[in-house]
PDB file of C-alpha atoms in Angstrom:
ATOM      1  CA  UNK A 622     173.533  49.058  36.290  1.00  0.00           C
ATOM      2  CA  UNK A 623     175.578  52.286  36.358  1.00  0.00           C
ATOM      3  CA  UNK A 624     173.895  52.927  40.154  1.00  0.00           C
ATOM      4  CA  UNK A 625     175.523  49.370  40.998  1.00  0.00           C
ATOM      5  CA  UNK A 626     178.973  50.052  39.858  1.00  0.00           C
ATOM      6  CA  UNK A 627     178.979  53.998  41.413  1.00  0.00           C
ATOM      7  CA  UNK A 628     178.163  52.347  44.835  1.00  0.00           C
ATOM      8  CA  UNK A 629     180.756  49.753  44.410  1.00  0.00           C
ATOM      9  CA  UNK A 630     183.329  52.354  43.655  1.00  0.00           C
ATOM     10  CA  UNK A 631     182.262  54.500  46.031  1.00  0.00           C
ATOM     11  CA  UNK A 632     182.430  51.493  48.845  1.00  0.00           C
ATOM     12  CA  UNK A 633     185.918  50.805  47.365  1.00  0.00           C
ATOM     13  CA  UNK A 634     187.259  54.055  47.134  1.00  0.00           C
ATOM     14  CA  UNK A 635     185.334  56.218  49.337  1.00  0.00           C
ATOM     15  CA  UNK A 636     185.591  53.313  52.327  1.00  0.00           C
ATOM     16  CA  UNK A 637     187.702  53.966  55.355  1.00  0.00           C
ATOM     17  CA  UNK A 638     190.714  52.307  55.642  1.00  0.00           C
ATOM     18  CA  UNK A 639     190.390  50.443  58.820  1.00  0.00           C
ATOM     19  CA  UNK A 640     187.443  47.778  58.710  1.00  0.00           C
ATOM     20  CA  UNK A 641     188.482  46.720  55.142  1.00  0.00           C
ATOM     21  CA  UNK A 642     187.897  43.123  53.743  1.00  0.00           C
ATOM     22  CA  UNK A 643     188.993  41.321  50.849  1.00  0.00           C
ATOM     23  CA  UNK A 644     185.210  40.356  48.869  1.00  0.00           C
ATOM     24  CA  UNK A 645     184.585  39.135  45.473  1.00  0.00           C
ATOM     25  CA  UNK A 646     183.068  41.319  42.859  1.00  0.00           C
ATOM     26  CA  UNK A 647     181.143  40.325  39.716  1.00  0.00           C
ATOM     27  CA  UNK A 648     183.169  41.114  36.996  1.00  0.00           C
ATOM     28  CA  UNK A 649     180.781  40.669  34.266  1.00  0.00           C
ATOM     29  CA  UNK A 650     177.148  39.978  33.737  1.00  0.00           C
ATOM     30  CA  UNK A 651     176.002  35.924  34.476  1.00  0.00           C
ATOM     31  CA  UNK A 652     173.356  34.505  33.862  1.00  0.00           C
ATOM     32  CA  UNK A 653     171.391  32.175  36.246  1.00  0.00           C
ATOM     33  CA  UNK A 654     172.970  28.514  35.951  1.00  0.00           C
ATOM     34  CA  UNK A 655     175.827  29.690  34.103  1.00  0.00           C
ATOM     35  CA  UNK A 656     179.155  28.180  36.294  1.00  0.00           C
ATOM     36  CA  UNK A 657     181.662  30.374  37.117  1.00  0.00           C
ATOM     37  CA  UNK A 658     184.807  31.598  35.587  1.00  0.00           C
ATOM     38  CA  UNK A 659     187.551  32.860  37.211  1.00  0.00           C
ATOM     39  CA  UNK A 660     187.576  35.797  34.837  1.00  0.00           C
ATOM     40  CA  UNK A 661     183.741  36.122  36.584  1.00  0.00           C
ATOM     41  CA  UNK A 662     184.824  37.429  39.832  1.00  0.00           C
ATOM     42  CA  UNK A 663     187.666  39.247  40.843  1.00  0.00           C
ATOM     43  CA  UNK A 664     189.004  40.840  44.885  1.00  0.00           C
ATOM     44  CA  UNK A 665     188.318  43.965  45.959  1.00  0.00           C
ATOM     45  CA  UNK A 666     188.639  45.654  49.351  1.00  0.00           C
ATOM     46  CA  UNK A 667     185.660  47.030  50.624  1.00  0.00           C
ATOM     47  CA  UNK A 668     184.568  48.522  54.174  1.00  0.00           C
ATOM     48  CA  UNK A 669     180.940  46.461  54.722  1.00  0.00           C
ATOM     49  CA  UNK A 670     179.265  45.668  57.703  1.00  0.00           C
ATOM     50  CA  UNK A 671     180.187  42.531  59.037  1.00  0.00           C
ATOM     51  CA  UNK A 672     176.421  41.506  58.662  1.00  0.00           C
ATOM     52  CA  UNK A 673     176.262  41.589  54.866  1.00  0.00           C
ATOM     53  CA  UNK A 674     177.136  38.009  53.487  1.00  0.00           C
ATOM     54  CA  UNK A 675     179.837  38.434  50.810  1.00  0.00           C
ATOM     55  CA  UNK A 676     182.149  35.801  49.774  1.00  0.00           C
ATOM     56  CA  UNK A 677     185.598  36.101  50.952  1.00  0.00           C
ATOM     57  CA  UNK A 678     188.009  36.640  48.210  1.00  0.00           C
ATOM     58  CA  UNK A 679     189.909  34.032  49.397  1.00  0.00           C
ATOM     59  CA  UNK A 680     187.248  31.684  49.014  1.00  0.00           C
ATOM     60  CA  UNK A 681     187.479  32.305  45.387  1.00  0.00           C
ATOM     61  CA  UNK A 682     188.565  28.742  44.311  1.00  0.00           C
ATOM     62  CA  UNK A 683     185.226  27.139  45.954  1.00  0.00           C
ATOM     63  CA  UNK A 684     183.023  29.381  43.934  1.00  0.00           C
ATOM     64  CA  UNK A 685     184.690  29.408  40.680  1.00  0.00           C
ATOM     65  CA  UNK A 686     182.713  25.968  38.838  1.00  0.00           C
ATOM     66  CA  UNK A 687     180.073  26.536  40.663  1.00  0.00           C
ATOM     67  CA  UNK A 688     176.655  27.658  39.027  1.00  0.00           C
ATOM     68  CA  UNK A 689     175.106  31.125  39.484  1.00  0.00           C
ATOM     69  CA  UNK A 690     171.849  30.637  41.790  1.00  0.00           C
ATOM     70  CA  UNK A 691     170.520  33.977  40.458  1.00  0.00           C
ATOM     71  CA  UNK A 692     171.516  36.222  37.044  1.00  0.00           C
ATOM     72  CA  UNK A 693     174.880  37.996  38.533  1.00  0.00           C
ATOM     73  CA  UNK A 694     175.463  41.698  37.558  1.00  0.00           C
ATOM     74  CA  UNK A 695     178.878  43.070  36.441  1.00  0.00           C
ATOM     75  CA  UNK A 696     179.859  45.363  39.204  1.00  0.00           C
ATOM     76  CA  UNK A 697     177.990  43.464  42.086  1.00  0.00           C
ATOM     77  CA  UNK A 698     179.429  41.974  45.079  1.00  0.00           C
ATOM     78  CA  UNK A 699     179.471  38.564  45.188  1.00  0.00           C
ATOM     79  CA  UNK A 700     177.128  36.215  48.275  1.00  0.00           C
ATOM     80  CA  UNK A 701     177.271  32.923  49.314  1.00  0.00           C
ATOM     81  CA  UNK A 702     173.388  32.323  48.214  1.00  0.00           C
ATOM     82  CA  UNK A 703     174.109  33.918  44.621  1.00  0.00           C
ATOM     83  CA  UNK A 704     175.942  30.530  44.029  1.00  0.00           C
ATOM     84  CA  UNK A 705     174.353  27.181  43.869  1.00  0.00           C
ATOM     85  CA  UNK A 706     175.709  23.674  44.648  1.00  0.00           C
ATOM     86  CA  UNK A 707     179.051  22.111  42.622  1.00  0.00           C
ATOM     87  CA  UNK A 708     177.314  20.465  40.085  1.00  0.00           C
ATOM     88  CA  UNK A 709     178.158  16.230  40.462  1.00  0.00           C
ATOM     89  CA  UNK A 710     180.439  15.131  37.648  1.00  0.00           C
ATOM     90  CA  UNK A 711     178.468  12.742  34.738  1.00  0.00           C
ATOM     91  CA  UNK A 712     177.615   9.649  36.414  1.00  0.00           C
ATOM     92  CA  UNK A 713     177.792   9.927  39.833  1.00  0.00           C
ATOM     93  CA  UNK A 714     175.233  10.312  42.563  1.00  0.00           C
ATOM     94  CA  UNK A 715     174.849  12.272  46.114  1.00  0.00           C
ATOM     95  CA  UNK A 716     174.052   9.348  48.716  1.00  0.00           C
ATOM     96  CA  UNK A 717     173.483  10.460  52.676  1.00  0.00           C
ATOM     97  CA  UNK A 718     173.921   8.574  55.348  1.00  0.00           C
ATOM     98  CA  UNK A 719     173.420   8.992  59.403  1.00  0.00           C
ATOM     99  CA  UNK A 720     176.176   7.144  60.858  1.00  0.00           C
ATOM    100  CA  UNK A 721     176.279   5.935  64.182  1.00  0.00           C
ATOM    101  CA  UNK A 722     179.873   6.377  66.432  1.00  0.00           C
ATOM    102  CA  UNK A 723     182.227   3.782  65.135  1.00  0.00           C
ATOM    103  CA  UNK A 724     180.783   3.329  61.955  1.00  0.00           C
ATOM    104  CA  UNK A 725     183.416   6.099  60.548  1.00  0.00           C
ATOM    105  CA  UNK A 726     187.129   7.459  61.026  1.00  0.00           C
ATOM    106  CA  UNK A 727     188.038  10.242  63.629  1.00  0.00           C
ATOM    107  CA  UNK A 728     188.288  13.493  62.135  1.00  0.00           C
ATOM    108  CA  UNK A 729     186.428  12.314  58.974  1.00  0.00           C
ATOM    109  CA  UNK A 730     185.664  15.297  56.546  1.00  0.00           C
ATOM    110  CA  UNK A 731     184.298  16.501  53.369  1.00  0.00           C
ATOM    111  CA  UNK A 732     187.222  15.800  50.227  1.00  0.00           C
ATOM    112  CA  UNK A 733     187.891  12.386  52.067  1.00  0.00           C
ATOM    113  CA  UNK A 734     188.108   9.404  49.512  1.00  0.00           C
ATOM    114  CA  UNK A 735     186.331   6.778  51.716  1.00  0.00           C
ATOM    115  CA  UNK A 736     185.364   3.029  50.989  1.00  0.00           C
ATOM    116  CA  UNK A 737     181.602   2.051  51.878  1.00  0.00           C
ATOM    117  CA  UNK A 738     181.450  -0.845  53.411  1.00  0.00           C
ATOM    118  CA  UNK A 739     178.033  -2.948  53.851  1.00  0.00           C
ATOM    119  CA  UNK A 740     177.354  -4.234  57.293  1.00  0.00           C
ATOM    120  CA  UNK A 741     174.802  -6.915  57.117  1.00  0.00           C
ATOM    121  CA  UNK A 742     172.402  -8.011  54.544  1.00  0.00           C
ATOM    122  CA  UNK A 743     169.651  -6.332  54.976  1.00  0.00           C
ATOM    123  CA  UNK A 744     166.054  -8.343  54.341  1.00  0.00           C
ATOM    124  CA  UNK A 745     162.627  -7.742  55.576  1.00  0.00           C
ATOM    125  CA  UNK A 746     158.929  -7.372  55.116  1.00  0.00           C
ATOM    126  CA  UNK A 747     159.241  -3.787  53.711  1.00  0.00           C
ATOM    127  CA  UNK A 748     161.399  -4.839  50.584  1.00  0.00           C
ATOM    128  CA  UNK A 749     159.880  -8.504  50.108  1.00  0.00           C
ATOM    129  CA  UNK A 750     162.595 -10.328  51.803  1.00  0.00           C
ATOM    130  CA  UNK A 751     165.446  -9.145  49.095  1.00  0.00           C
ATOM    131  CA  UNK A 752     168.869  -8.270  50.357  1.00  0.00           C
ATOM    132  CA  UNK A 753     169.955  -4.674  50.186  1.00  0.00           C
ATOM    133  CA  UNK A 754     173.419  -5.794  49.679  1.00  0.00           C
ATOM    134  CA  UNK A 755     175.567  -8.956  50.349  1.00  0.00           C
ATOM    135  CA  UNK A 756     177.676  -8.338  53.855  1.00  0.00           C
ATOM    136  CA  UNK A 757     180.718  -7.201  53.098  1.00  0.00           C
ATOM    137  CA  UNK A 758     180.547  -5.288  49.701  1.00  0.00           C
ATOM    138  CA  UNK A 759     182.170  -2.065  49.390  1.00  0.00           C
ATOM    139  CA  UNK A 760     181.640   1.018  46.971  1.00  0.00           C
ATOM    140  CA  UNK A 761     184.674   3.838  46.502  1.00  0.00           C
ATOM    141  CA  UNK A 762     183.729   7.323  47.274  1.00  0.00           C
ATOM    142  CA  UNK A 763     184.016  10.674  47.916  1.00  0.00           C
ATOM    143  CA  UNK A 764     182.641  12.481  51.239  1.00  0.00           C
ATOM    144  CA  UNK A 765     181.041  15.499  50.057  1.00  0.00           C
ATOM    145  CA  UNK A 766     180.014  16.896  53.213  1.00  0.00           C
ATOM    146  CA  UNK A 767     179.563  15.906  57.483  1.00  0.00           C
ATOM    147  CA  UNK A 768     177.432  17.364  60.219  1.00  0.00           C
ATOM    148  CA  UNK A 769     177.091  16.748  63.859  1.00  0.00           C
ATOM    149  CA  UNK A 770     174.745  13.765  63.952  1.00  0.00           C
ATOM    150  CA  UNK A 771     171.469  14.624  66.480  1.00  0.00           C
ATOM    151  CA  UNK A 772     173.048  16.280  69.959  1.00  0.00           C
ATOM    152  CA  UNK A 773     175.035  13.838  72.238  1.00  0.00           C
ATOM    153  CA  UNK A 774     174.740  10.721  70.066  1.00  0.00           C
ATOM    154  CA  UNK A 775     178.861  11.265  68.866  1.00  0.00           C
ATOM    155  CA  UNK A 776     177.617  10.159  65.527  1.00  0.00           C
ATOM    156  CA  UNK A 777     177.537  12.087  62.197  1.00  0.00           C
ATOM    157  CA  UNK A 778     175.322  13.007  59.057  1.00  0.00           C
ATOM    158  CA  UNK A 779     177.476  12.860  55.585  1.00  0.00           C
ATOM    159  CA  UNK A 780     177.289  12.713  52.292  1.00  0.00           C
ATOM    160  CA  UNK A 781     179.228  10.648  49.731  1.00  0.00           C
ATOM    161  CA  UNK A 782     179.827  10.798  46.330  1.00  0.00           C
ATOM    162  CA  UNK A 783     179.407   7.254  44.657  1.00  0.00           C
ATOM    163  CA  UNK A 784     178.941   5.930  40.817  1.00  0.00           C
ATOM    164  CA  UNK A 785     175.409   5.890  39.940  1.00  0.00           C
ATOM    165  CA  UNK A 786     175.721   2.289  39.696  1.00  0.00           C
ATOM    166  CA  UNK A 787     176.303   1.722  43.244  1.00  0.00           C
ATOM    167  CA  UNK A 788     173.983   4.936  44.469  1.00  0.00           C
ATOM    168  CA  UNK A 789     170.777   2.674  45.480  1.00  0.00           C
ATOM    169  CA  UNK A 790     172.495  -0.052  46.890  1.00  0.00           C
ATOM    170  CA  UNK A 791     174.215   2.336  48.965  1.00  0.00           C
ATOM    171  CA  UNK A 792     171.840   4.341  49.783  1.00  0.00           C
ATOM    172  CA  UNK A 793     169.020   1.173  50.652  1.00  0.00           C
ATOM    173  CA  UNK A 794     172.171  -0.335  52.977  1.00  0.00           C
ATOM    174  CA  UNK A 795     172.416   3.814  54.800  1.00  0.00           C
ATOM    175  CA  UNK A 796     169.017   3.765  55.497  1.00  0.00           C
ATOM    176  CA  UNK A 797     169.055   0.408  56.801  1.00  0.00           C
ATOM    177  CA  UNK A 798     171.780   1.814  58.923  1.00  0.00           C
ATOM    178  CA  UNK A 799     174.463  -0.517  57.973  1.00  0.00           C
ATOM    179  CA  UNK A 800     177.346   0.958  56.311  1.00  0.00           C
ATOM    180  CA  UNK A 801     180.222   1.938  57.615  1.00  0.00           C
ATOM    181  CA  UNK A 802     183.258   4.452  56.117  1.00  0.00           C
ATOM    182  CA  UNK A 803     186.886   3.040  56.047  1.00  0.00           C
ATOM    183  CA  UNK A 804     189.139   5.760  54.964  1.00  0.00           C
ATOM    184  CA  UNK A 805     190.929   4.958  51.695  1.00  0.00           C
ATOM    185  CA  UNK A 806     194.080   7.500  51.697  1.00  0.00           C
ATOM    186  CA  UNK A 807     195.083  11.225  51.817  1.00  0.00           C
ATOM    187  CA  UNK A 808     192.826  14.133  50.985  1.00  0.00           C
TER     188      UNK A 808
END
């Protein structure tokens, strides 16, 4: 423990000035799972090798709620795979989708409050002939993240936060391939 704070003080302190970035550093000890406090993590300026994969301080806000992927000790520096995934507010449910060009808004991205909107009724031999969904339903939701779909086919891969009531419809119509995201409003 004392080794890990020396080095970080000597990295702060002893650093040149030129090659400097703004990092977060563990403030106090956190255990694995344990979500983040701001009082957990705080900026310092630090000369590190462009190679090493610290948080930004000013990507403080993302990580602060988010749980610790590994115990966290005071006086370390802070990286991206120390912290785990947002953890999905009570009742609601992750549901991803590959969507096809035209099946969702230019410029579409993660924070978007969306409407999912059911295509077709979708019946066949591999669910006994029961529709999905009725044509034309629609489920509110949040995009939680987008990707490039597969190269050249202009679509996208996302994921939307829905109610957990809603996640298997939603998520039987995505797979069947018909759903499509209407934007809902601002950001």
């Amino acid at each position: 423990m004392l080794v890990v704070v020396c080095v970080a003080v000597f990295v702060v302190v002893g650093g040149r000035r030129d090659g400097r970035r703004e990092v977060l550093l563990v403030t106090r000890a956190v255990p694995a799972g344990h979500l983040l406090a701001v009082g957990d993590v705080r900026a310092v300026s630090v000369v590190a090798d462009p190679g090493v994969d610290l948080v930004p301080a000013g990507r403080a806000a993302e990580v602060v709620g988010r749980p610790a992927a590994v115990p966290l000790m005071a006086g370390s520096f802070l990286s991206a795979g120390s912290v785990g995934r947002r953890l999905l507010p009570e009742g609601a449910r992750l549901v991803g989708a590959s969507l096809k060009a035209g099946a969702f808004p230019p410029g579409l991205a993660a924070g978007d409050r969306v409407s999912v909107l059911v295509t077709g009724d979708t019946a066949g031999p591999s669910d006994g002939g029961v529709s999905v969904a009725p044509a034309g339903s629609s489920v509110d939701g949040v995009v939680a993240t987008v990707e490039e779909g597969p190269a050249g086919s202009g679509g996208l891969v996302v994921s939307v936060q829905v109610g957990s009531g809603d996640a298997d419809r939603v998520a039987r119509a995505a797979a069947a391939g018909q759903v499509v995201l209407v934007l809902r409003g601002s950001r």
